[in-house]
Short mmCIF file of C-alpha atoms in Angstrom, two decimals:
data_model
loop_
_atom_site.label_atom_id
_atom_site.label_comp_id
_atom_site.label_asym_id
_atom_site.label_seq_id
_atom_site.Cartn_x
_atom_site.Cartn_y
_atom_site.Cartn_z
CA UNK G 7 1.62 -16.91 -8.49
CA UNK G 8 -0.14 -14.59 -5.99
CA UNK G 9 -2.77 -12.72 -7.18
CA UNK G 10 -5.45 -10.44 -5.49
CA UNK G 11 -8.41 -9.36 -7.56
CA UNK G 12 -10.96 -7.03 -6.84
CA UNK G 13 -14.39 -5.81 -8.06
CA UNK G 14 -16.25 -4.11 -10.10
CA UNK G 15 -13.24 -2.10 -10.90
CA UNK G 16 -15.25 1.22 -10.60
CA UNK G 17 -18.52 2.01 -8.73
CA UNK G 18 -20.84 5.30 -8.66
CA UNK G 19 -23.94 5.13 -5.85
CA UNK G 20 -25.51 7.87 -4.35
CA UNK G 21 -25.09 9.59 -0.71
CA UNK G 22 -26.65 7.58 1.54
CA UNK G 23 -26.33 4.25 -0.13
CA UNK G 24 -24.84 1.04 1.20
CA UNK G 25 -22.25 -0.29 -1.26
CA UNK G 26 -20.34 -4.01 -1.07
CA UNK G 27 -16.77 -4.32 -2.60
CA UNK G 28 -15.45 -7.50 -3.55
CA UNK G 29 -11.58 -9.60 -3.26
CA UNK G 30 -10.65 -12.61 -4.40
CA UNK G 31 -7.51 -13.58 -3.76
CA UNK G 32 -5.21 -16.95 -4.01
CA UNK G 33 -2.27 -16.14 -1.68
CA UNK G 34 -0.66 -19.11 0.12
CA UNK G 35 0.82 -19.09 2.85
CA UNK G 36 -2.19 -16.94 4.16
CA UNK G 37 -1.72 -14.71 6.92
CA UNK G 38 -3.77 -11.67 7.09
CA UNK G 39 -6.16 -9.94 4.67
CA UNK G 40 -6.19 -5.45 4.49
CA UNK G 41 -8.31 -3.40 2.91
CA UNK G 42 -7.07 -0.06 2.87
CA UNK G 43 -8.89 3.23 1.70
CA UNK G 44 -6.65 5.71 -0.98
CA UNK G 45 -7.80 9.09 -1.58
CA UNK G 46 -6.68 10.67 -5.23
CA UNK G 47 -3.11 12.05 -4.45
CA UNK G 48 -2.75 10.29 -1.22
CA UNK G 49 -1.37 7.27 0.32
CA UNK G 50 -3.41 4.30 1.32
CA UNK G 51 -4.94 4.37 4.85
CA UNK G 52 -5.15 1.03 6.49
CA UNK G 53 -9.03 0.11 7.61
CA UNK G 54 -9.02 -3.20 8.68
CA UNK G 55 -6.43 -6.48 9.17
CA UNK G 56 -8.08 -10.13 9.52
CA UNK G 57 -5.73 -12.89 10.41
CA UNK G 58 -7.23 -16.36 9.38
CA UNK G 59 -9.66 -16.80 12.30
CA UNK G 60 -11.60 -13.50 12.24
CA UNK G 61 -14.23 -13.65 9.59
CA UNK G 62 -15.55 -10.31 10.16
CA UNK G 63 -14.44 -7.03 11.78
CA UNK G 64 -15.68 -3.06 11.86
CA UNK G 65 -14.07 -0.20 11.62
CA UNK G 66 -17.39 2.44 11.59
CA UNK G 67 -18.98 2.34 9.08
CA UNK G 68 -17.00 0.25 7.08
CA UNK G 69 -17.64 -3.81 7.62
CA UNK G 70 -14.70 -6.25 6.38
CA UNK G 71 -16.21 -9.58 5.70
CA UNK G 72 -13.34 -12.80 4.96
CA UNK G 73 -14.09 -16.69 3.99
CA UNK G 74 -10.69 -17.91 3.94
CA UNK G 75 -12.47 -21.35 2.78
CA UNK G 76 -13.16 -19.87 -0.61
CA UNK G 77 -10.58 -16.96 -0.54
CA UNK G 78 -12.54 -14.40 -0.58
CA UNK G 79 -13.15 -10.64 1.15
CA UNK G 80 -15.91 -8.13 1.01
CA UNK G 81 -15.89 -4.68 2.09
CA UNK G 82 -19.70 -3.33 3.42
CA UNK G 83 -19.70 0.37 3.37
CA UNK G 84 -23.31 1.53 5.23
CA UNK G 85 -24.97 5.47 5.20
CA UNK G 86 -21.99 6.14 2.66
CA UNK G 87 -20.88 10.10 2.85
CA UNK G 88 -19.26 11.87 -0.13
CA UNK G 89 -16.14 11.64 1.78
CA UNK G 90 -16.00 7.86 1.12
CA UNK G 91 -15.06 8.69 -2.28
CA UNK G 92 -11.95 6.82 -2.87
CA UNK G 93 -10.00 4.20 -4.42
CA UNK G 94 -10.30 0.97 -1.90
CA UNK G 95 -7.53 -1.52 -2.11
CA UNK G 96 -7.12 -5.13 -0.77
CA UNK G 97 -3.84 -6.24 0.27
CA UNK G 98 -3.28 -9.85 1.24
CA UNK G 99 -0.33 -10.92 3.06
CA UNK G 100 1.49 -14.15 2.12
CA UNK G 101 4.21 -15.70 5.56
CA UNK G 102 7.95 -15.54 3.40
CA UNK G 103 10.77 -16.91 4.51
CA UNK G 104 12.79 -15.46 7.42
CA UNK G 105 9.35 -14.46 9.18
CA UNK G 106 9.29 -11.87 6.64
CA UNK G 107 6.16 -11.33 5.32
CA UNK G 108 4.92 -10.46 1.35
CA UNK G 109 2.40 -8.47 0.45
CA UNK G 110 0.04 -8.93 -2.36
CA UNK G 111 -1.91 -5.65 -3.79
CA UNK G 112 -5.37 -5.47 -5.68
CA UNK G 113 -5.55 -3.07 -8.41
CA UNK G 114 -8.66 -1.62 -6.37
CA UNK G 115 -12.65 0.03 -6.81
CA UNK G 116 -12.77 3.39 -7.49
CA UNK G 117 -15.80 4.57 -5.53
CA UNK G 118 -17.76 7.76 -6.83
CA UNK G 119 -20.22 9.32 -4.12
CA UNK G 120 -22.58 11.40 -6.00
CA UNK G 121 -24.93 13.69 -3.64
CA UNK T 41 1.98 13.14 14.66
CA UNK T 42 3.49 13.66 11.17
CA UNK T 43 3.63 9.84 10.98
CA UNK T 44 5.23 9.83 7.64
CA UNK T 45 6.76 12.21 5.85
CA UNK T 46 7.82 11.98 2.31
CA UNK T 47 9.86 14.84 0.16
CA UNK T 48 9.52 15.83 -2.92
CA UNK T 49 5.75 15.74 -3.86
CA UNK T 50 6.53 16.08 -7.50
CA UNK T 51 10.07 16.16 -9.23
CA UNK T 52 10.43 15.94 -13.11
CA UNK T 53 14.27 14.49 -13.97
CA UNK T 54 15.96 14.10 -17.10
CA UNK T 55 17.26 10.36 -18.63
CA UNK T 56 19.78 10.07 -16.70
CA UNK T 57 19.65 12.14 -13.66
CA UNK T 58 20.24 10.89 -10.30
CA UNK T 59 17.76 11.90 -7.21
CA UNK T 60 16.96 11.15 -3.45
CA UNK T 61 13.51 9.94 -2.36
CA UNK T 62 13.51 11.41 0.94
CA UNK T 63 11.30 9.41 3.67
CA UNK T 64 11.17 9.95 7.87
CA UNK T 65 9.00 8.41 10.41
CA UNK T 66 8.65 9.61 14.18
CA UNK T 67 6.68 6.72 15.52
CA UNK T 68 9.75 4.64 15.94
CA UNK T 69 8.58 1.96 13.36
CA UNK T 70 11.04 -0.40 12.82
CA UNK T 71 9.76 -1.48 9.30
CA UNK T 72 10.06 0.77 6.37
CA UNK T 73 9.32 0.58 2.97
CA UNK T 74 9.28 1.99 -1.03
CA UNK T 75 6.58 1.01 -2.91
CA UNK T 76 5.94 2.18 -6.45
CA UNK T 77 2.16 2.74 -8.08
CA UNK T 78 1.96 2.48 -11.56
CA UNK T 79 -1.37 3.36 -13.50
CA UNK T 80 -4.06 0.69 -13.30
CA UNK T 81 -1.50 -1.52 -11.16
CA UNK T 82 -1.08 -3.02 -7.62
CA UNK T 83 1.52 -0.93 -5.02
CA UNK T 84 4.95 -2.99 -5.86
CA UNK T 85 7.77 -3.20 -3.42
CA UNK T 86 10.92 -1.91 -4.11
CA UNK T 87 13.20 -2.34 -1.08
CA UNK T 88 12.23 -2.51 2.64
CA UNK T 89 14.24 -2.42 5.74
CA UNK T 90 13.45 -4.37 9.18
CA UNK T 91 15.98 -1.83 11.30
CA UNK T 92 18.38 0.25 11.33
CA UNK T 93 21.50 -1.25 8.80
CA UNK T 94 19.33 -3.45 7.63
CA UNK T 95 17.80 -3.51 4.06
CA UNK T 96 16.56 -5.99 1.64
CA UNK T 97 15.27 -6.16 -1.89
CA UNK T 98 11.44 -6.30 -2.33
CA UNK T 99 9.71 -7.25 -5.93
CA UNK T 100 11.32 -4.25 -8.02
CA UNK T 101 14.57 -3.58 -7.00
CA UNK T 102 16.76 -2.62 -10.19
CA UNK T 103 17.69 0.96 -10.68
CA UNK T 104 17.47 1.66 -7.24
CA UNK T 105 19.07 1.75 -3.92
CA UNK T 106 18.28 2.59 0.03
CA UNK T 107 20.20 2.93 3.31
CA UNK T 108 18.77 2.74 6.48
CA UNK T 109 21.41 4.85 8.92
CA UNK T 110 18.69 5.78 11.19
CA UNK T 111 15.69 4.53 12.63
CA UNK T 112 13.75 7.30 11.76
CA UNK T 113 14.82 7.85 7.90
CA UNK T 114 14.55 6.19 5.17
CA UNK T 115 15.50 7.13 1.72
CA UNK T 116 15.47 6.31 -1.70
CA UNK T 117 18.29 6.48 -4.46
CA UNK T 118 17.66 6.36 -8.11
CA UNK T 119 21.18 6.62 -9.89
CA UNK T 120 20.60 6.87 -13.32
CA UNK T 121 16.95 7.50 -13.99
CA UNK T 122 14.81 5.87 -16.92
CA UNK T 123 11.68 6.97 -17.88
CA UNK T 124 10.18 3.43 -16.61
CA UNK T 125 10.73 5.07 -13.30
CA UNK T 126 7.58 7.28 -13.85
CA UNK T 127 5.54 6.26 -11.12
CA UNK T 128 4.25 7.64 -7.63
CA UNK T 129 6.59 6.47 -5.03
CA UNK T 130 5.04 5.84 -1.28
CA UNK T 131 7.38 5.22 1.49
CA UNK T 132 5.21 3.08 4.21
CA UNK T 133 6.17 2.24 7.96
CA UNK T 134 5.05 -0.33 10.44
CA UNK T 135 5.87 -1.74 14.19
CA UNK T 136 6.01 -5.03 12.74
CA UNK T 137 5.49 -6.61 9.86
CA UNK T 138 1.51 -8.43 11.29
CA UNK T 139 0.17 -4.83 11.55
CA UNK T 140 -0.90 -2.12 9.37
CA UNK T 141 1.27 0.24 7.75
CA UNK T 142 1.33 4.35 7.67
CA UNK T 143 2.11 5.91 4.34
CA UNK T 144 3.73 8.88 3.37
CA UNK T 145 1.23 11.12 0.82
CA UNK T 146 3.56 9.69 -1.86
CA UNK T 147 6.44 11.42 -4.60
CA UNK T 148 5.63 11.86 -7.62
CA UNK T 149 7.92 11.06 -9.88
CA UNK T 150 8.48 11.68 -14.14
CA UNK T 151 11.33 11.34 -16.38
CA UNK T 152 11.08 12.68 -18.96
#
């Protein structure tokens, strides 16, 4: 069964703090790894896709890290801002048949920015 | 933009009650999708859709229903509602299915 796990299931730094968010996932086929960023009463907002070969990639100040070797993702958030106060959310995708494509959701951090 | 625009934000139905999810991109996406977010759980799919007339089930199909008549829309019937269909409902869109999606801001949805 597919199954993407993420931690610590809540997390409270201060402004100005770096902050590292964890995935572990077993997904097979593999084909790309998401982390998307969910404001309370919002939809998710994508932040970064990895396909297998790309082991890291930016999107400001946010830093997606992937090891496909031992299935697993971090998320490096740097300077945070009390706007980075969020629910993040790591969504691996699994190839289905047909080309179509599955999707595999963590439960996701809660992140608390206190000033 | 609007990207993607979901309607209602909040409905309260009775057991029993039928109701549209109402969904619409403008960025000519031809993926769509219904997700449902339960408390403490993972986004589930419902039903997506890779183009116009065409619709398939996703992981939690029963009690509900789609259409896709239109590129652009994409909505969501529950016939007879049960209060297991408490949940926030996002409608998501993509150009294909290797790149990131665009949700809607979500429905949210009791029966009570």
């Amino acid at each position: 069964k597919n199954q993407v796990e993420q931690s610590p299931q809540s997390l409270i730094i201060l402004e100005g703090k770096n902050c590292t968010l964890q995935c572990n996932y077993t997904v097979s086929p593999f084909s790309n790894l998401r982390w998307y960023k969910q404001d309370t009463g919002r939809g998710p907002v994508s932040l970064t896709i990895m396909t297998f070969s790309e082991n890291t990639k930016s999107n400001g100040r946010y830093t997606a890290t992937l090891d496909a070797d031992t299935k697993q993702s971090s998320l490096h958030i740097t300077a945070s801002q009390l706007s980075d106060s969020a629910s993040y959310i790591c969504v691996v995708s699994a190839d289905g048949n047909f080309g179509n494509e599955k999707l595999t959701f963590g439960t996701g951090t809660r992140l608390t920015i206190i000033p | 933009n609007a990207g993607v625009t979901q309607t209602p934000k909040f409905r309260i139905l009775k057991i029993g009650q039928s109701m549209t999810l109402q969904c619409t991109q403008d960025m000519n996406h031809n993926y769509m999708y219904w997700y449902r977010q339960d408390p403490g759980m993972g986004l589930k799919l419902i039903y997506y859709s890779v183009g116009a007339g065409i619709t398939d089930k996703g992981e939690v199909p029963n009690g509900y229903n789609v259409s896709r008549s239109t590129t652009e829309d994409f909505p969501l019937r529950l016939e007879l509602a049960a209060p297991s269909q408490t949940s926030v409902y996002f409608c998501a869109s993509s150009p294909d299915r290797k790149r990131g999606y665009t949700f809607g801001s979500g429905t949210r949805l009791t029966v009570v």
